[in-house]
Amino acid sequence: MGPLRNAHILNRIVGSEQYRTEERTTFQSFGRLPQARPVPCLDGAPGAVGKGDDIRFTTECQGRRFEFRHVAVNRDLPVLHDWLSQPRAAAWHLVGASQQAVATEYRRMAEDPSETAWLVHENGHPLALVETYDPACSPLAEVFPVRDGDAGLHLFLAPTSEPVSGTTGAVMAAALDLLWADPAVQRVLVEPDVHNHAVRAVNRKAGFRELADVVLPDKTACLSVLERPLASQNSWRDVGGANTTRWEPAEQRPAVLDSSI
């Protein structure tokens, strides 16, 4: 489907609205066109063992070792329900949900090739939930020029009575290792609520650039992007401080779009 992401398709109605044709359009579009293949694809990647739904990915960040496993609803439902039904998980829209409701959502995700849920383990214990997704199949595609090589990221850190300093940054770095393990991934997109300043700070520290506030169906989000680093760089591990280069949202953007973001 990647080659369809060009001016010939963009000149037509994509989804519910017609969008302007971009100056440089190859593999880039508005509208929900899936990428050439789901990302990340970790078959044969360094740090990955197994294939398909049985794949596991291991990485070390900040002296800690993390293992990513695909969520298996029958196995992981008690953990997911315990985490996501609590008020601190309000952004996941499952506060107060029953186990059945949580199971339904993650079974839906397991059947959708554009989304993958991962449980992150440390020393054999679940520590965090990560969701990776194809932004071209999400509401982001209606407000931002998504292109092949883009991957979306959601991160939830489990509640604990004994927090360890630096855990959020270490898990974020590990999640980016997961995505960069697929050479096809060229950019990572995140879209926290504009009022979630704590998460925005974590994203900026990892090197994300805040581009614009965009209106999504369930929130006004701070759309942020991290480009794939050079082989000699580990920017997602050690970059700190704010980076706030801005990008104009759809209703303010000129007719010719900048595809270099």
PDB file of C-alpha atoms in Angstrom:
ATOM      1  CA  MET A   1       0.000   0.000   0.000  1.00  0.00           C
ATOM      2  CA  GLY A   2       2.979   2.329   0.416  1.00  0.00           C
ATOM      3  CA  PRO A   3       3.172   3.439  -3.254  1.00  0.00           C
ATOM      4  CA  LEU A   4      -0.445   4.605  -3.031  1.00  0.00           C
ATOM      5  CA  ARG A   5       0.699   7.311  -0.673  1.00  0.00           C
ATOM      6  CA  ASN A   6       1.214   9.902  -3.407  1.00  0.00           C
ATOM      7  CA  ALA A   7      -0.359  12.849  -5.154  1.00  0.00           C
ATOM      8  CA  HIS A   8      -2.597  10.760  -7.411  1.00  0.00           C
ATOM      9  CA  ILE A   9      -4.404   9.321  -4.404  1.00  0.00           C
ATOM     10  CA  LEU A  10      -4.272  12.514  -2.365  1.00  0.00           C
ATOM     11  CA  ASN A  11      -6.094  14.385  -5.120  1.00  0.00           C
ATOM     12  CA  ARG A  12      -9.071  12.154  -4.427  1.00  0.00           C
ATOM     13  CA  ILE A  13     -11.242  11.917  -1.379  1.00  0.00           C
ATOM     14  CA  VAL A  14      -9.468   9.918   1.326  1.00  0.00           C
ATOM     15  CA  GLY A  15     -11.548   8.956   4.328  1.00  0.00           C
ATOM     16  CA  SER A  16     -14.218  11.572   4.978  1.00  0.00           C
ATOM     17  CA  GLU A  17     -12.497  14.700   3.628  1.00  0.00           C
ATOM     18  CA  GLN A  18     -10.396  15.823   0.690  1.00  0.00           C
ATOM     19  CA  TYR A  19      -6.909  17.067   1.475  1.00  0.00           C
ATOM     20  CA  ARG A  20      -4.495  19.298  -0.397  1.00  0.00           C
ATOM     21  CA  THR A  21      -1.859  17.658  -2.552  1.00  0.00           C
ATOM     22  CA  GLU A  22       1.617  17.993  -1.096  1.00  0.00           C
ATOM     23  CA  GLU A  23       4.653  19.236  -2.971  1.00  0.00           C
ATOM     24  CA  ARG A  24       6.669  16.108  -2.106  1.00  0.00           C
ATOM     25  CA  THR A  25       4.218  13.325  -1.578  1.00  0.00           C
ATOM     26  CA  THR A  26       5.819   9.935  -2.030  1.00  0.00           C
ATOM     27  CA  PHE A  27       4.875   7.640   0.854  1.00  0.00           C
ATOM     28  CA  GLN A  28       3.207  10.513   2.700  1.00  0.00           C
ATOM     29  CA  SER A  29      -0.436  11.429   3.064  1.00  0.00           C
ATOM     30  CA  PHE A  30      -3.409  12.612   4.965  1.00  0.00           C
ATOM     31  CA  GLY A  31      -6.098   9.983   5.337  1.00  0.00           C
ATOM     32  CA  ARG A  32      -6.099   6.473   6.719  1.00  0.00           C
ATOM     33  CA  LEU A  33      -4.005   4.484   4.244  1.00  0.00           C
ATOM     34  CA  PRO A  34      -2.083   1.658   5.928  1.00  0.00           C
ATOM     35  CA  GLN A  35       1.671   1.480   5.554  1.00  0.00           C
ATOM     36  CA  ALA A  36       3.380  -1.050   3.354  1.00  0.00           C
ATOM     37  CA  ARG A  37       3.716  -3.334   6.387  1.00  0.00           C
ATOM     38  CA  PRO A  38       3.044  -3.002  10.109  1.00  0.00           C
ATOM     39  CA  VAL A  39       5.863  -1.596  12.254  1.00  0.00           C
ATOM     40  CA  PRO A  40       7.785  -2.604  14.173  1.00  0.00           C
ATOM     41  CA  CYS A  41       8.567  -5.927  12.507  1.00  0.00           C
ATOM     42  CA  LEU A  42      11.139  -7.619  14.720  1.00  0.00           C
ATOM     43  CA  ASP A  43      11.593 -10.974  12.992  1.00  0.00           C
ATOM     44  CA  GLY A  44      15.362 -11.511  12.968  1.00  0.00           C
ATOM     45  CA  ALA A  45      16.104  -8.191  14.685  1.00  0.00           C
ATOM     46  CA  PRO A  46      18.967  -7.988  17.216  1.00  0.00           C
ATOM     47  CA  GLY A  47      17.595  -8.616  20.693  1.00  0.00           C
ATOM     48  CA  ALA A  48      14.531 -10.455  19.401  1.00  0.00           C
ATOM     49  CA  VAL A  49      13.801 -14.172  19.716  1.00  0.00           C
ATOM     50  CA  GLY A  50      10.836 -16.077  18.364  1.00  0.00           C
ATOM     51  CA  LYS A  51       8.431 -15.023  15.624  1.00  0.00           C
ATOM     52  CA  GLY A  52       5.013 -13.500  15.241  1.00  0.00           C
ATOM     53  CA  ASP A  53       2.933 -13.310  18.405  1.00  0.00           C
ATOM     54  CA  ASP A  54       5.542 -15.336  20.293  1.00  0.00           C
ATOM     55  CA  ILE A  55       8.353 -12.862  19.709  1.00  0.00           C
ATOM     56  CA  ARG A  56      10.228 -11.415  22.683  1.00  0.00           C
ATOM     57  CA  PHE A  57      12.547  -8.438  22.583  1.00  0.00           C
ATOM     58  CA  THR A  58      15.219  -7.747  25.205  1.00  0.00           C
ATOM     59  CA  THR A  59      17.277  -4.597  25.668  1.00  0.00           C
ATOM     60  CA  GLU A  60      19.427  -2.954  28.326  1.00  0.00           C
ATOM     61  CA  CYS A  61      18.971   0.714  29.219  1.00  0.00           C
ATOM     62  CA  GLN A  62      20.619   2.665  32.015  1.00  0.00           C
ATOM     63  CA  GLY A  63      22.015  -0.523  33.521  1.00  0.00           C
ATOM     64  CA  ARG A  64      18.620  -2.263  33.578  1.00  0.00           C
ATOM     65  CA  ARG A  65      17.405  -5.165  31.462  1.00  0.00           C
ATOM     66  CA  PHE A  66      13.881  -5.101  30.008  1.00  0.00           C
ATOM     67  CA  GLU A  67      11.957  -7.757  28.115  1.00  0.00           C
ATOM     68  CA  PHE A  68       8.995  -6.987  25.844  1.00  0.00           C
ATOM     69  CA  ARG A  69       6.350  -9.640  25.228  1.00  0.00           C
ATOM     70  CA  HIS A  70       3.176  -9.412  23.172  1.00  0.00           C
ATOM     71  CA  VAL A  71       0.131  -9.103  25.415  1.00  0.00           C
ATOM     72  CA  ALA A  72      -1.735 -12.411  25.650  1.00  0.00           C
ATOM     73  CA  VAL A  73      -5.187 -11.605  26.990  1.00  0.00           C
ATOM     74  CA  ASN A  74      -5.834 -14.975  28.632  1.00  0.00           C
ATOM     75  CA  ARG A  75      -2.521 -14.741  30.488  1.00  0.00           C
ATOM     76  CA  ASP A  76      -2.226 -10.998  31.129  1.00  0.00           C
ATOM     77  CA  LEU A  77      -5.815  -9.885  31.767  1.00  0.00           C
ATOM     78  CA  PRO A  78      -5.512  -9.668  35.592  1.00  0.00           C
ATOM     79  CA  VAL A  79      -2.501  -7.365  35.273  1.00  0.00           C
ATOM     80  CA  LEU A  80      -4.076  -5.214  32.567  1.00  0.00           C
ATOM     81  CA  HIS A  81      -7.324  -4.835  34.474  1.00  0.00           C
ATOM     82  CA  ASP A  82      -5.545  -3.995  37.716  1.00  0.00           C
ATOM     83  CA  TRP A  83      -3.506  -1.261  36.010  1.00  0.00           C
ATOM     84  CA  LEU A  84      -5.940   0.264  33.561  1.00  0.00           C
ATOM     85  CA  SER A  85      -9.127   0.339  35.626  1.00  0.00           C
ATOM     86  CA  GLN A  86      -7.552   2.694  38.166  1.00  0.00           C
ATOM     87  CA  PRO A  87      -7.920   6.515  38.025  1.00  0.00           C
ATOM     88  CA  ARG A  88      -4.229   7.092  37.249  1.00  0.00           C
ATOM     89  CA  ALA A  89      -4.838   5.364  33.885  1.00  0.00           C
ATOM     90  CA  ALA A  90      -7.560   7.827  32.831  1.00  0.00           C
ATOM     91  CA  ALA A  91      -5.847   8.466  29.485  1.00  0.00           C
ATOM     92  CA  TRP A  92      -6.523   4.829  28.536  1.00  0.00           C
ATOM     93  CA  HIS A  93     -10.313   5.257  28.910  1.00  0.00           C
ATOM     94  CA  LEU A  94     -10.822   2.078  30.936  1.00  0.00           C
ATOM     95  CA  VAL A  95     -11.188   3.517  34.453  1.00  0.00           C
ATOM     96  CA  GLY A  96     -13.762   1.449  36.324  1.00  0.00           C
ATOM     97  CA  ALA A  97     -14.014  -1.034  33.435  1.00  0.00           C
ATOM     98  CA  SER A  98     -14.784  -4.688  34.056  1.00  0.00           C
ATOM     99  CA  GLN A  99     -12.313  -7.420  33.213  1.00  0.00           C
ATOM    100  CA  GLN A 100     -14.525  -8.309  30.268  1.00  0.00           C
ATOM    101  CA  ALA A 101     -14.327  -4.765  28.886  1.00  0.00           C
ATOM    102  CA  VAL A 102     -10.542  -4.751  29.174  1.00  0.00           C
ATOM    103  CA  ALA A 103     -10.369  -8.182  27.545  1.00  0.00           C
ATOM    104  CA  THR A 104     -12.564  -7.015  24.671  1.00  0.00           C
ATOM    105  CA  GLU A 105     -10.314  -4.025  23.980  1.00  0.00           C
ATOM    106  CA  TYR A 106      -7.077  -6.039  23.937  1.00  0.00           C
ATOM    107  CA  ARG A 107      -8.573  -8.864  21.893  1.00  0.00           C
ATOM    108  CA  ARG A 108      -9.649  -6.218  19.374  1.00  0.00           C
ATOM    109  CA  MET A 109      -6.101  -4.891  19.323  1.00  0.00           C
ATOM    110  CA  ALA A 110      -4.647  -8.381  18.870  1.00  0.00           C
ATOM    111  CA  GLU A 111      -6.755  -8.790  15.734  1.00  0.00           C
ATOM    112  CA  ASP A 112      -5.752  -5.416  14.282  1.00  0.00           C
ATOM    113  CA  PRO A 113      -2.472  -5.587  12.307  1.00  0.00           C
ATOM    114  CA  SER A 114      -1.932  -1.851  12.803  1.00  0.00           C
ATOM    115  CA  GLU A 115      -1.691  -2.091  16.617  1.00  0.00           C
ATOM    116  CA  THR A 116       0.402  -4.156  19.033  1.00  0.00           C
ATOM    117  CA  ALA A 117       0.333  -4.242  22.824  1.00  0.00           C
ATOM    118  CA  TRP A 118       3.460  -5.229  24.760  1.00  0.00           C
ATOM    119  CA  LEU A 119       4.039  -5.965  28.422  1.00  0.00           C
ATOM    120  CA  VAL A 120       7.445  -4.815  29.618  1.00  0.00           C
ATOM    121  CA  HIS A 121       9.094  -7.045  32.228  1.00  0.00           C
ATOM    122  CA  GLU A 122      12.076  -6.497  34.487  1.00  0.00           C
ATOM    123  CA  ASN A 123      13.474  -9.427  36.431  1.00  0.00           C
ATOM    124  CA  GLY A 124      10.454 -11.463  35.351  1.00  0.00           C
ATOM    125  CA  HIS A 125       7.883  -9.000  36.735  1.00  0.00           C
ATOM    126  CA  PRO A 126       5.546  -6.826  34.618  1.00  0.00           C
ATOM    127  CA  LEU A 127       6.564  -3.193  34.880  1.00  0.00           C
ATOM    128  CA  ALA A 128       4.887  -1.283  32.053  1.00  0.00           C
ATOM    129  CA  LEU A 129       2.517  -1.478  29.121  1.00  0.00           C
ATOM    130  CA  VAL A 130       3.597  -0.257  25.683  1.00  0.00           C
ATOM    131  CA  GLU A 131       1.381   0.070  22.641  1.00  0.00           C
ATOM    132  CA  THR A 132       2.835   0.560  19.165  1.00  0.00           C
ATOM    133  CA  TYR A 133       0.632   1.498  16.236  1.00  0.00           C
ATOM    134  CA  ASP A 134       0.563   2.639  12.633  1.00  0.00           C
ATOM    135  CA  PRO A 135      -0.294   6.360  12.703  1.00  0.00           C
ATOM    136  CA  ALA A 136      -1.614   6.066   9.146  1.00  0.00           C
ATOM    137  CA  CYS A 137      -4.491   3.977  10.529  1.00  0.00           C
ATOM    138  CA  SER A 138      -5.183   6.321  13.432  1.00  0.00           C
ATOM    139  CA  PRO A 139      -6.888   9.717  13.835  1.00  0.00           C
ATOM    140  CA  LEU A 140      -3.430  11.327  13.560  1.00  0.00           C
ATOM    141  CA  ALA A 141      -3.575  10.705   9.817  1.00  0.00           C
ATOM    142  CA  GLU A 142      -6.402  13.219   9.527  1.00  0.00           C
ATOM    143  CA  VAL A 143      -4.402  16.102  11.042  1.00  0.00           C
ATOM    144  CA  PHE A 144      -0.770  15.346  10.183  1.00  0.00           C
ATOM    145  CA  PRO A 145       1.085  14.170   7.038  1.00  0.00           C
ATOM    146  CA  VAL A 146       1.903  10.608   8.068  1.00  0.00           C
ATOM    147  CA  ARG A 147       4.390   8.700   5.950  1.00  0.00           C
ATOM    148  CA  ASP A 148       5.792   5.199   5.643  1.00  0.00           C
ATOM    149  CA  GLY A 149       8.300   4.582   8.412  1.00  0.00           C
ATOM    150  CA  ASP A 150       6.225   6.340  11.070  1.00  0.00           C
ATOM    151  CA  ALA A 151       5.386   4.472  14.268  1.00  0.00           C
ATOM    152  CA  GLY A 152       3.128   5.635  17.087  1.00  0.00           C
ATOM    153  CA  LEU A 153       3.891   4.932  20.738  1.00  0.00           C
ATOM    154  CA  HIS A 154       1.840   4.796  23.965  1.00  0.00           C
ATOM    155  CA  LEU A 155       3.492   4.091  27.326  1.00  0.00           C
ATOM    156  CA  PHE A 156       1.969   3.287  30.727  1.00  0.00           C
ATOM    157  CA  LEU A 157       4.127   2.704  33.797  1.00  0.00           C
ATOM    158  CA  ALA A 158       2.620   0.400  36.413  1.00  0.00           C
ATOM    159  CA  PRO A 159       1.837   1.818  39.867  1.00  0.00           C
ATOM    160  CA  THR A 160       4.226   0.763  42.602  1.00  0.00           C
ATOM    161  CA  SER A 161       4.633   1.341  46.311  1.00  0.00           C
ATOM    162  CA  GLU A 162       8.423   1.432  45.892  1.00  0.00           C
ATOM    163  CA  PRO A 163       9.237   3.684  42.906  1.00  0.00           C
ATOM    164  CA  VAL A 164      12.769   3.590  41.548  1.00  0.00           C
ATOM    165  CA  SER A 165      14.184   6.882  40.320  1.00  0.00           C
ATOM    166  CA  GLY A 166      14.743   6.988  36.568  1.00  0.00           C
ATOM    167  CA  THR A 167      12.371   4.148  35.728  1.00  0.00           C
ATOM    168  CA  THR A 168      10.151   6.175  33.400  1.00  0.00           C
ATOM    169  CA  GLY A 169      13.109   7.373  31.340  1.00  0.00           C
ATOM    170  CA  ALA A 170      14.645   3.909  31.224  1.00  0.00           C
ATOM    171  CA  VAL A 171      11.402   2.304  30.010  1.00  0.00           C
ATOM    172  CA  MET A 172      10.951   5.050  27.422  1.00  0.00           C
ATOM    173  CA  ALA A 173      14.488   4.385  26.159  1.00  0.00           C
ATOM    174  CA  ALA A 174      13.740   0.662  26.024  1.00  0.00           C
ATOM    175  CA  ALA A 175      10.520   1.279  24.077  1.00  0.00           C
ATOM    176  CA  LEU A 176      12.456   3.342  21.551  1.00  0.00           C
ATOM    177  CA  ASP A 177      15.025   0.530  21.288  1.00  0.00           C
ATOM    178  CA  LEU A 178      12.105  -1.739  20.408  1.00  0.00           C
ATOM    179  CA  LEU A 179      11.003   0.555  17.599  1.00  0.00           C
ATOM    180  CA  TRP A 180      14.468   1.348  16.239  1.00  0.00           C
ATOM    181  CA  ALA A 181      15.194  -2.398  16.093  1.00  0.00           C
ATOM    182  CA  ASP A 182      13.085  -2.365  12.921  1.00  0.00           C
ATOM    183  CA  PRO A 183      15.126  -0.554  10.224  1.00  0.00           C
ATOM    184  CA  ALA A 184      11.870   0.495   8.544  1.00  0.00           C
ATOM    185  CA  VAL A 185      10.973   2.787  11.455  1.00  0.00           C
ATOM    186  CA  GLN A 186      12.182   6.300  10.655  1.00  0.00           C
ATOM    187  CA  ARG A 187      10.099   8.455  13.007  1.00  0.00           C
ATOM    188  CA  VAL A 188       8.220   7.904  16.263  1.00  0.00           C
ATOM    189  CA  LEU A 189       5.089   9.936  16.992  1.00  0.00           C
ATOM    190  CA  VAL A 190       3.525  10.514  20.410  1.00  0.00           C
ATOM    191  CA  GLU A 191       0.369  12.480  21.210  1.00  0.00           C
ATOM    192  CA  PRO A 192      -0.058  13.088  24.955  1.00  0.00           C
ATOM    193  CA  ASP A 193      -2.849  15.299  26.230  1.00  0.00           C
ATOM    194  CA  VAL A 194      -1.711  18.929  26.149  1.00  0.00           C
ATOM    195  CA  HIS A 195      -2.337  19.154  29.907  1.00  0.00           C
ATOM    196  CA  ASN A 196      -0.180  16.123  30.739  1.00  0.00           C
ATOM    197  CA  HIS A 197       2.947  18.130  31.428  1.00  0.00           C
ATOM    198  CA  ALA A 198       4.727  15.267  33.197  1.00  0.00           C
ATOM    199  CA  VAL A 199       4.536  13.005  30.133  1.00  0.00           C
ATOM    200  CA  ARG A 200       5.466  15.866  27.830  1.00  0.00           C
ATOM    201  CA  ALA A 201       8.590  16.455  29.922  1.00  0.00           C
ATOM    202  CA  VAL A 202       9.538  12.772  29.631  1.00  0.00           C
ATOM    203  CA  ASN A 203       9.072  12.967  25.865  1.00  0.00           C
ATOM    204  CA  ARG A 204      11.193  16.092  25.526  1.00  0.00           C
ATOM    205  CA  LYS A 205      13.948  14.543  27.627  1.00  0.00           C
ATOM    206  CA  ALA A 206      13.966  11.565  25.255  1.00  0.00           C
ATOM    207  CA  GLY A 207      14.516  13.974  22.358  1.00  0.00           C
ATOM    208  CA  PHE A 208      10.989  14.409  20.977  1.00  0.00           C
ATOM    209  CA  ARG A 209      10.193  17.718  19.285  1.00  0.00           C
ATOM    210  CA  GLU A 210       6.825  19.237  20.133  1.00  0.00           C
ATOM    211  CA  LEU A 211       5.257  20.164  16.800  1.00  0.00           C
ATOM    212  CA  ALA A 212       1.716  21.367  17.456  1.00  0.00           C
ATOM    213  CA  ASP A 213      -1.455  20.993  19.444  1.00  0.00           C
ATOM    214  CA  VAL A 214      -3.879  18.895  17.397  1.00  0.00           C
ATOM    215  CA  VAL A 215      -7.517  18.042  18.026  1.00  0.00           C
ATOM    216  CA  LEU A 216      -8.172  14.285  18.171  1.00  0.00           C
ATOM    217  CA  PRO A 217     -11.520  12.603  18.874  1.00  0.00           C
ATOM    218  CA  ASP A 218     -10.820  12.134  22.592  1.00  0.00           C
ATOM    219  CA  LYS A 219      -8.445  14.998  23.450  1.00  0.00           C
ATOM    220  CA  THR A 220      -6.378  17.941  22.360  1.00  0.00           C
ATOM    221  CA  ALA A 221      -2.919  16.439  21.993  1.00  0.00           C
ATOM    222  CA  CYS A 222       0.620  17.763  21.856  1.00  0.00           C
ATOM    223  CA  LEU A 223       1.883  16.054  18.721  1.00  0.00           C
ATOM    224  CA  SER A 224       5.589  15.310  19.079  1.00  0.00           C
ATOM    225  CA  VAL A 225       8.093  13.551  16.842  1.00  0.00           C
ATOM    226  CA  LEU A 226      11.464  11.855  17.204  1.00  0.00           C
ATOM    227  CA  GLU A 227      13.467  11.120  14.064  1.00  0.00           C
ATOM    228  CA  ARG A 228      15.586   7.998  13.798  1.00  0.00           C
ATOM    229  CA  PRO A 229      19.070   8.837  15.112  1.00  0.00           C
ATOM    230  CA  LEU A 230      22.271   8.228  13.219  1.00  0.00           C
ATOM    231  CA  ALA A 231      24.024   4.950  13.985  1.00  0.00           C
ATOM    232  CA  SER A 232      26.545   6.848  16.120  1.00  0.00           C
ATOM    233  CA  GLN A 233      23.885   8.545  18.230  1.00  0.00           C
ATOM    234  CA  ASN A 234      21.765   7.378  21.161  1.00  0.00           C
ATOM    235  CA  SER A 235      19.731  10.569  21.418  1.00  0.00           C
ATOM    236  CA  TRP A 236      16.689   8.863  22.881  1.00  0.00           C
ATOM    237  CA  ARG A 237      18.859   7.658  25.757  1.00  0.00           C
ATOM    238  CA  ASP A 238      20.698  10.817  26.737  1.00  0.00           C
ATOM    239  CA  VAL A 239      19.128  13.948  25.205  1.00  0.00           C
ATOM    240  CA  GLY A 240      17.648  16.305  27.791  1.00  0.00           C
ATOM    241  CA  GLY A 241      15.885  19.646  27.766  1.00  0.00           C
ATOM    242  CA  ALA A 242      13.039  21.083  25.766  1.00  0.00           C
ATOM    243  CA  ASN A 243      12.871  21.056  21.999  1.00  0.00           C
ATOM    244  CA  THR A 244       9.834  22.960  20.880  1.00  0.00           C
ATOM    245  CA  THR A 245      10.062  23.447  17.116  1.00  0.00           C
ATOM    246  CA  ARG A 246       6.460  24.019  16.088  1.00  0.00           C
ATOM    247  CA  TRP A 247       4.407  22.791  13.146  1.00  0.00           C
ATOM    248  CA  GLU A 248       1.152  24.307  11.958  1.00  0.00           C
ATOM    249  CA  PRO A 249      -1.947  22.116  12.460  1.00  0.00           C
ATOM    250  CA  ALA A 250      -4.213  21.315   9.534  1.00  0.00           C
ATOM    251  CA  GLU A 251      -6.558  24.294   9.753  1.00  0.00           C
ATOM    252  CA  GLN A 252      -3.628  26.765   9.730  1.00  0.00           C
ATOM    253  CA  ARG A 253      -1.280  25.061   7.266  1.00  0.00           C
ATOM    254  CA  PRO A 254      -0.489  26.687   3.898  1.00  0.00           C
ATOM    255  CA  ALA A 255      -1.268  24.961   0.624  1.00  0.00           C
ATOM    256  CA  VAL A 256       2.276  23.588   0.193  1.00  0.00           C
ATOM    257  CA  LEU A 257       3.248  21.388   3.108  1.00  0.00           C
ATOM    258  CA  ASP A 258       6.712  20.872   4.496  1.00  0.00           C
ATOM    259  CA  SER A 259       7.440  17.142   4.311  1.00  0.00           C
ATOM    260  CA  SER A 260      10.782  17.394   6.091  1.00  0.00           C
ATOM    261  CA  ILE A 261       9.310  17.155   9.616  1.00  0.00           C
TER     262      ILE A 261
END
